[in-house]
GROMACS .gro file of C-alpha atoms in nm:
model
  256
    1UNK     CA    1   1.203  -0.923  -2.539
    2UNK     CA    2   0.979  -1.208  -2.659
    3UNK     CA    3   0.827  -1.096  -3.006
    4UNK     CA    4   1.105  -0.892  -3.206
    5UNK     CA    5   1.119  -0.914  -3.541
    6UNK     CA    6   1.272  -1.257  -3.708
    7UNK     CA    7   1.404  -1.428  -3.953
    8UNK     CA    8   1.285  -1.577  -4.252
    9UNK     CA    9   1.261  -1.921  -4.310
   10UNK     CA   10   1.518  -1.940  -4.593
   11UNK     CA   11   1.770  -1.690  -4.338
   12UNK     CA   12   1.703  -2.028  -4.058
   13UNK     CA   13   1.738  -2.281  -4.317
   14UNK     CA   14   2.058  -2.144  -4.363
   15UNK     CA   15   2.192  -2.105  -3.975
   16UNK     CA   16   2.026  -2.476  -3.930
   17UNK     CA   17   2.294  -2.606  -4.215
   18UNK     CA   18   2.563  -2.412  -4.109
   19UNK     CA   19   2.515  -2.528  -3.731
   20UNK     CA   20   2.366  -2.878  -3.845
   21UNK     CA   21   2.504  -3.011  -4.171
   22UNK     CA   22   2.371  -2.988  -4.480
   23UNK     CA   23   2.137  -3.298  -4.322
   24UNK     CA   24   1.981  -3.107  -4.025
   25UNK     CA   25   1.606  -3.124  -4.037
   26UNK     CA   26   1.723  -3.544  -4.050
   27UNK     CA   27   1.836  -3.510  -3.657
   28UNK     CA   28   1.480  -3.358  -3.524
   29UNK     CA   29   1.165  -3.560  -3.577
   30UNK     CA   30   0.925  -3.147  -3.622
   31UNK     CA   31   1.058  -2.876  -3.634
   32UNK     CA   32   0.856  -2.538  -3.660
   33UNK     CA   33   0.956  -2.270  -3.860
   34UNK     CA   34   0.722  -2.041  -3.672
   35UNK     CA   35   0.935  -1.932  -3.382
   36UNK     CA   36   0.791  -1.938  -3.001
   37UNK     CA   37   0.996  -1.598  -2.941
   38UNK     CA   38   1.222  -1.398  -3.040
   39UNK     CA   39   1.449  -1.159  -2.889
   40UNK     CA   40   1.717  -0.886  -2.942
   41UNK     CA   41   2.020  -1.127  -2.983
   42UNK     CA   42   1.767  -1.517  -3.102
   43UNK     CA   43   1.514  -1.619  -3.171
   44UNK     CA   44   1.348  -1.967  -3.045
   45UNK     CA   45   1.213  -2.259  -3.144
   46UNK     CA   46   1.015  -2.576  -3.056
   47UNK     CA   47   1.142  -2.941  -3.196
   48UNK     CA   48   1.082  -3.284  -3.077
   49UNK     CA   49   1.367  -3.518  -3.148
   50UNK     CA   50   1.293  -3.890  -3.296
   51UNK     CA   51   1.312  -3.997  -2.875
   52UNK     CA   52   1.012  -3.838  -2.805
   53UNK     CA   53   1.207  -3.524  -2.665
   54UNK     CA   54   1.055  -3.193  -2.728
   55UNK     CA   55   1.268  -2.881  -2.748
   56UNK     CA   56   1.331  -2.486  -2.743
   57UNK     CA   57   1.632  -2.380  -2.932
   58UNK     CA   58   1.793  -2.076  -2.870
   59UNK     CA   59   1.884  -1.955  -3.226
   60UNK     CA   60   2.125  -1.689  -3.278
   61UNK     CA   61   2.115  -1.423  -3.523
   62UNK     CA   62   2.372  -1.437  -3.747
   63UNK     CA   63   2.592  -1.180  -3.733
   64UNK     CA   64   2.504  -1.038  -3.413
   65UNK     CA   65   2.866  -1.059  -3.249
   66UNK     CA   66   2.906  -0.816  -3.499
   67UNK     CA   67   2.671  -0.656  -3.501
   68UNK     CA   68   2.684  -0.494  -3.118
   69UNK     CA   69   3.064  -0.356  -3.182
   70UNK     CA   70   2.983  -0.150  -3.477
   71UNK     CA   71   2.592  -0.045  -3.254
   72UNK     CA   72   2.853   0.082  -2.958
   73UNK     CA   73   3.055   0.233  -3.175
   74UNK     CA   74   2.711   0.463  -3.336
   75UNK     CA   75   2.648   0.479  -2.961
   76UNK     CA   76   2.958   0.655  -2.747
   77UNK     CA   77   2.926   0.866  -3.123
   78UNK     CA   78   2.629   1.009  -3.078
   79UNK     CA   79   2.716   0.984  -2.623
   80UNK     CA   80   2.989   1.283  -2.770
   81UNK     CA   81   2.676   1.456  -2.849
   82UNK     CA   82   2.703   1.816  -2.678
   83UNK     CA   83   2.402   1.860  -2.349
   84UNK     CA   84   2.313   1.528  -2.398
   85UNK     CA   85   2.497   1.332  -2.091
   86UNK     CA   86   2.651   1.549  -1.779
   87UNK     CA   87   2.996   1.717  -1.929
   88UNK     CA   88   3.149   1.548  -1.576
   89UNK     CA   89   2.996   1.185  -1.684
   90UNK     CA   90   3.229   0.924  -1.812
   91UNK     CA   91   3.096   0.672  -2.098
   92UNK     CA   92   3.358   0.519  -2.169
   93UNK     CA   93   3.429   0.233  -1.835
   94UNK     CA   94   3.038   0.217  -1.870
   95UNK     CA   95   2.992   0.118  -2.270
   96UNK     CA   96   3.299  -0.080  -2.257
   97UNK     CA   97   3.134  -0.305  -1.969
   98UNK     CA   98   2.757  -0.289  -2.196
   99UNK     CA   99   2.970  -0.427  -2.542
  100UNK     CA  100   3.154  -0.688  -2.309
  101UNK     CA  101   2.839  -0.793  -2.148
  102UNK     CA  102   2.574  -0.792  -2.499
  103UNK     CA  103   2.922  -1.039  -2.632
  104UNK     CA  104   2.929  -1.286  -2.371
  105UNK     CA  105   2.549  -1.326  -2.383
  106UNK     CA  106   2.697  -1.410  -2.817
  107UNK     CA  107   2.851  -1.723  -2.656
  108UNK     CA  108   2.592  -1.943  -2.605
  109UNK     CA  109   2.889  -2.273  -2.533
  110UNK     CA  110   2.919  -2.010  -2.194
  111UNK     CA  111   2.549  -2.017  -2.133
  112UNK     CA  112   2.470  -2.346  -2.147
  113UNK     CA  113   2.790  -2.404  -1.902
  114UNK     CA  114   2.542  -2.169  -1.713
  115UNK     CA  115   2.232  -2.305  -1.721
  116UNK     CA  116   2.325  -2.650  -1.652
  117UNK     CA  117   2.613  -2.515  -1.358
  118UNK     CA  118   2.284  -2.272  -1.223
  119UNK     CA  119   2.110  -2.606  -1.300
  120UNK     CA  120   2.292  -2.856  -1.084
  121UNK     CA  121   2.353  -2.547  -0.779
  122UNK     CA  122   1.971  -2.531  -0.739
  123UNK     CA  123   1.903  -2.874  -0.715
  124UNK     CA  124   1.540  -3.047  -0.650
  125UNK     CA  125   1.374  -2.678  -0.586
  126UNK     CA  126   0.973  -2.824  -0.554
  127UNK     CA  127   0.849  -2.449  -0.799
  128UNK     CA  128   1.110  -2.350  -0.949
  129UNK     CA  129   1.356  -2.575  -1.221
  130UNK     CA  130   1.559  -2.546  -1.502
  131UNK     CA  131   1.535  -2.697  -1.804
  132UNK     CA  132   1.785  -2.954  -1.889
  133UNK     CA  133   2.025  -2.858  -2.177
  134UNK     CA  134   2.040  -3.085  -2.420
  135UNK     CA  135   2.422  -3.071  -2.533
  136UNK     CA  136   2.407  -3.289  -2.813
  137UNK     CA  137   2.203  -3.041  -2.953
  138UNK     CA  138   2.401  -2.735  -2.897
  139UNK     CA  139   2.677  -2.557  -3.067
  140UNK     CA  140   2.838  -2.254  -3.100
  141UNK     CA  141   2.508  -2.077  -3.204
  142UNK     CA  142   2.199  -2.277  -3.111
  143UNK     CA  143   2.156  -2.328  -2.696
  144UNK     CA  144   1.923  -2.680  -2.709
  145UNK     CA  145   1.640  -2.758  -2.380
  146UNK     CA  146   1.386  -2.896  -2.235
  147UNK     CA  147   1.063  -2.782  -2.338
  148UNK     CA  148   0.964  -2.535  -2.074
  149UNK     CA  149   0.503  -2.431  -2.014
  150UNK     CA  150   0.396  -2.129  -1.867
  151UNK     CA  151   0.361  -1.835  -1.966
  152UNK     CA  152   0.653  -1.529  -1.862
  153UNK     CA  153   0.535  -1.422  -1.473
  154UNK     CA  154   0.483  -1.023  -1.562
  155UNK     CA  155   0.096  -1.177  -1.767
  156UNK     CA  156  -0.008  -1.259  -1.384
  157UNK     CA  157  -0.038  -0.915  -1.279
  158UNK     CA  158  -0.282  -0.785  -1.589
  159UNK     CA  159  -0.548  -1.034  -1.549
  160UNK     CA  160  -0.403  -1.315  -1.656
  161UNK     CA  161  -0.408  -1.512  -1.295
  162UNK     CA  162  -0.567  -1.521  -0.943
  163UNK     CA  163  -0.447  -1.378  -0.649
  164UNK     CA  164  -0.362  -1.694  -0.528
  165UNK     CA  165  -0.178  -1.710  -0.804
  166UNK     CA  166   0.037  -1.401  -0.795
  167UNK     CA  167   0.124  -1.446  -0.421
  168UNK     CA  168   0.198  -1.787  -0.463
  169UNK     CA  169   0.485  -1.657  -0.827
  170UNK     CA  170   0.644  -1.360  -0.584
  171UNK     CA  171   0.701  -1.568  -0.268
  172UNK     CA  172   0.869  -1.853  -0.493
  173UNK     CA  173   1.151  -1.534  -0.669
  174UNK     CA  174   1.192  -1.394  -0.342
  175UNK     CA  175   1.301  -1.682  -0.211
  176UNK     CA  176   1.527  -1.777  -0.560
  177UNK     CA  177   1.678  -1.391  -0.512
  178UNK     CA  178   1.830  -1.482  -0.168
  179UNK     CA  179   1.918  -1.810  -0.247
  180UNK     CA  180   2.063  -1.678  -0.534
  181UNK     CA  181   2.269  -1.475  -0.337
  182UNK     CA  182   2.395  -1.735  -0.063
  183UNK     CA  183   2.410  -2.042  -0.058
  184UNK     CA  184   2.385  -2.057  -0.479
  185UNK     CA  185   2.628  -1.768  -0.617
  186UNK     CA  186   2.569  -1.744  -0.953
  187UNK     CA  187   2.233  -1.510  -0.971
  188UNK     CA  188   2.096  -1.448  -1.349
  189UNK     CA  189   2.132  -1.118  -1.375
  190UNK     CA  190   1.895  -1.013  -1.709
  191UNK     CA  191   1.610  -0.839  -1.557
  192UNK     CA  192   1.341  -0.971  -1.786
  193UNK     CA  193   1.028  -1.112  -1.710
  194UNK     CA  194   0.995  -1.384  -2.008
  195UNK     CA  195   1.305  -1.547  -1.863
  196UNK     CA  196   1.021  -1.658  -1.566
  197UNK     CA  197   0.726  -1.940  -1.699
  198UNK     CA  198   0.483  -2.019  -1.504
  199UNK     CA  199   0.282  -2.307  -1.500
  200UNK     CA  200  -0.024  -2.334  -1.435
  201UNK     CA  201  -0.114  -2.690  -1.490
  202UNK     CA  202   0.182  -2.812  -1.234
  203UNK     CA  203   0.233  -2.452  -0.994
  204UNK     CA  204   0.593  -2.442  -1.136
  205UNK     CA  205   0.813  -2.158  -1.263
  206UNK     CA  206   1.074  -2.241  -1.587
  207UNK     CA  207   1.442  -2.019  -1.539
  208UNK     CA  208   1.555  -1.981  -1.862
  209UNK     CA  209   1.776  -1.759  -2.062
  210UNK     CA  210   2.152  -1.800  -1.884
  211UNK     CA  211   2.340  -1.604  -2.116
  212UNK     CA  212   2.362  -1.305  -1.840
  213UNK     CA  213   2.479  -1.548  -1.555
  214UNK     CA  214   2.766  -1.403  -1.273
  215UNK     CA  215   2.927  -1.495  -0.937
  216UNK     CA  216   2.850  -1.306  -0.611
  217UNK     CA  217   3.206  -1.317  -0.470
  218UNK     CA  218   3.250  -1.409  -0.144
  219UNK     CA  219   3.326  -1.042  -0.033
  220UNK     CA  220   2.955  -0.916  -0.231
  221UNK     CA  221   2.816  -1.198   0.024
  222UNK     CA  222   2.981  -1.071   0.351
  223UNK     CA  223   2.874  -0.760   0.235
  224UNK     CA  224   2.502  -0.829   0.179
  225UNK     CA  225   2.476  -1.055   0.479
  226UNK     CA  226   2.616  -0.719   0.719
  227UNK     CA  227   2.352  -0.561   0.597
  228UNK     CA  228   2.070  -0.780   0.646
  229UNK     CA  229   2.180  -0.844   1.015
  230UNK     CA  230   2.181  -0.434   1.030
  231UNK     CA  231   1.861  -0.411   0.881
  232UNK     CA  232   1.668  -0.660   1.107
  233UNK     CA  233   1.837  -0.520   1.477
  234UNK     CA  234   1.735  -0.188   1.369
  235UNK     CA  235   2.034  -0.082   1.383
  236UNK     CA  236   2.147   0.247   1.231
  237UNK     CA  237   2.463   0.323   1.289
  238UNK     CA  238   2.554  -0.011   1.169
  239UNK     CA  239   2.332  -0.008   0.864
  240UNK     CA  240   2.482   0.325   0.774
  241UNK     CA  241   2.849   0.203   0.848
  242UNK     CA  242   2.698  -0.151   0.606
  243UNK     CA  243   2.567   0.045   0.339
  244UNK     CA  244   2.899   0.196   0.312
  245UNK     CA  245   3.059  -0.103   0.268
  246UNK     CA  246   2.863  -0.251   0.009
  247UNK     CA  247   2.896   0.069  -0.183
  248UNK     CA  248   2.520   0.189  -0.188
  249UNK     CA  249   2.478   0.545  -0.047
  250UNK     CA  250   2.335   0.595   0.294
  251UNK     CA  251   2.082   0.824   0.420
  252UNK     CA  252   2.146   1.030   0.712
  253UNK     CA  253   1.893   0.858   0.926
  254UNK     CA  254   1.823   0.538   0.775
  255UNK     CA  255   1.635   0.348   1.006
  256UNK     CA  256   1.369   0.597   0.987
   0.00000   0.00000   0.00000
């Protein structure tokens, strides 16, 4: 999630030179070669510009996009092993969707645009926020944003926070989920607690990593709204119909 293997300094330097040019070091006052996080597609470094702006640079591992195609081909081959998956289950479309999603997550220009769009749609929320994108430091393989202090929210569940803090975070993220699906429409779809950083000093939650962001269609919004209304009305037949329309399997007695 955030403790994967990291690039050696020599390889990191090569990536920075490729993305920013041979004089890349003049771009920043400071840049830490020790990553603050490392995941499957890239690693994050803290940097400071000459005007004092502190940034988080998410730097993509070289060759990762090509490796996705190879890995998915190997997975498809493995899936053909007799007895590994049910004979009636066709993995072809699922693997194609997974590959497309992973390749999309390597498009850092798209991620920067998604982060900016989400930030604008979210607006001035008192608790959750999206660090601003530093467009002048973004490239095809680097996403630069304002640095966000904090720890992944799941740390609060393991003795790292008070009950009041846990309640505060849970309430804010529950509210955010409803806000995403209805007024906003873009949804951050990567279920990774490392994408939600809680800062105990301010009580705010930074939302980071928008490589997996999808827009909710008006049709889906209508389905979910009807499902919610049926639940609120405690109407069993209406709930069954709404569940079927939304593609969910309805229980024989959904209310009970």
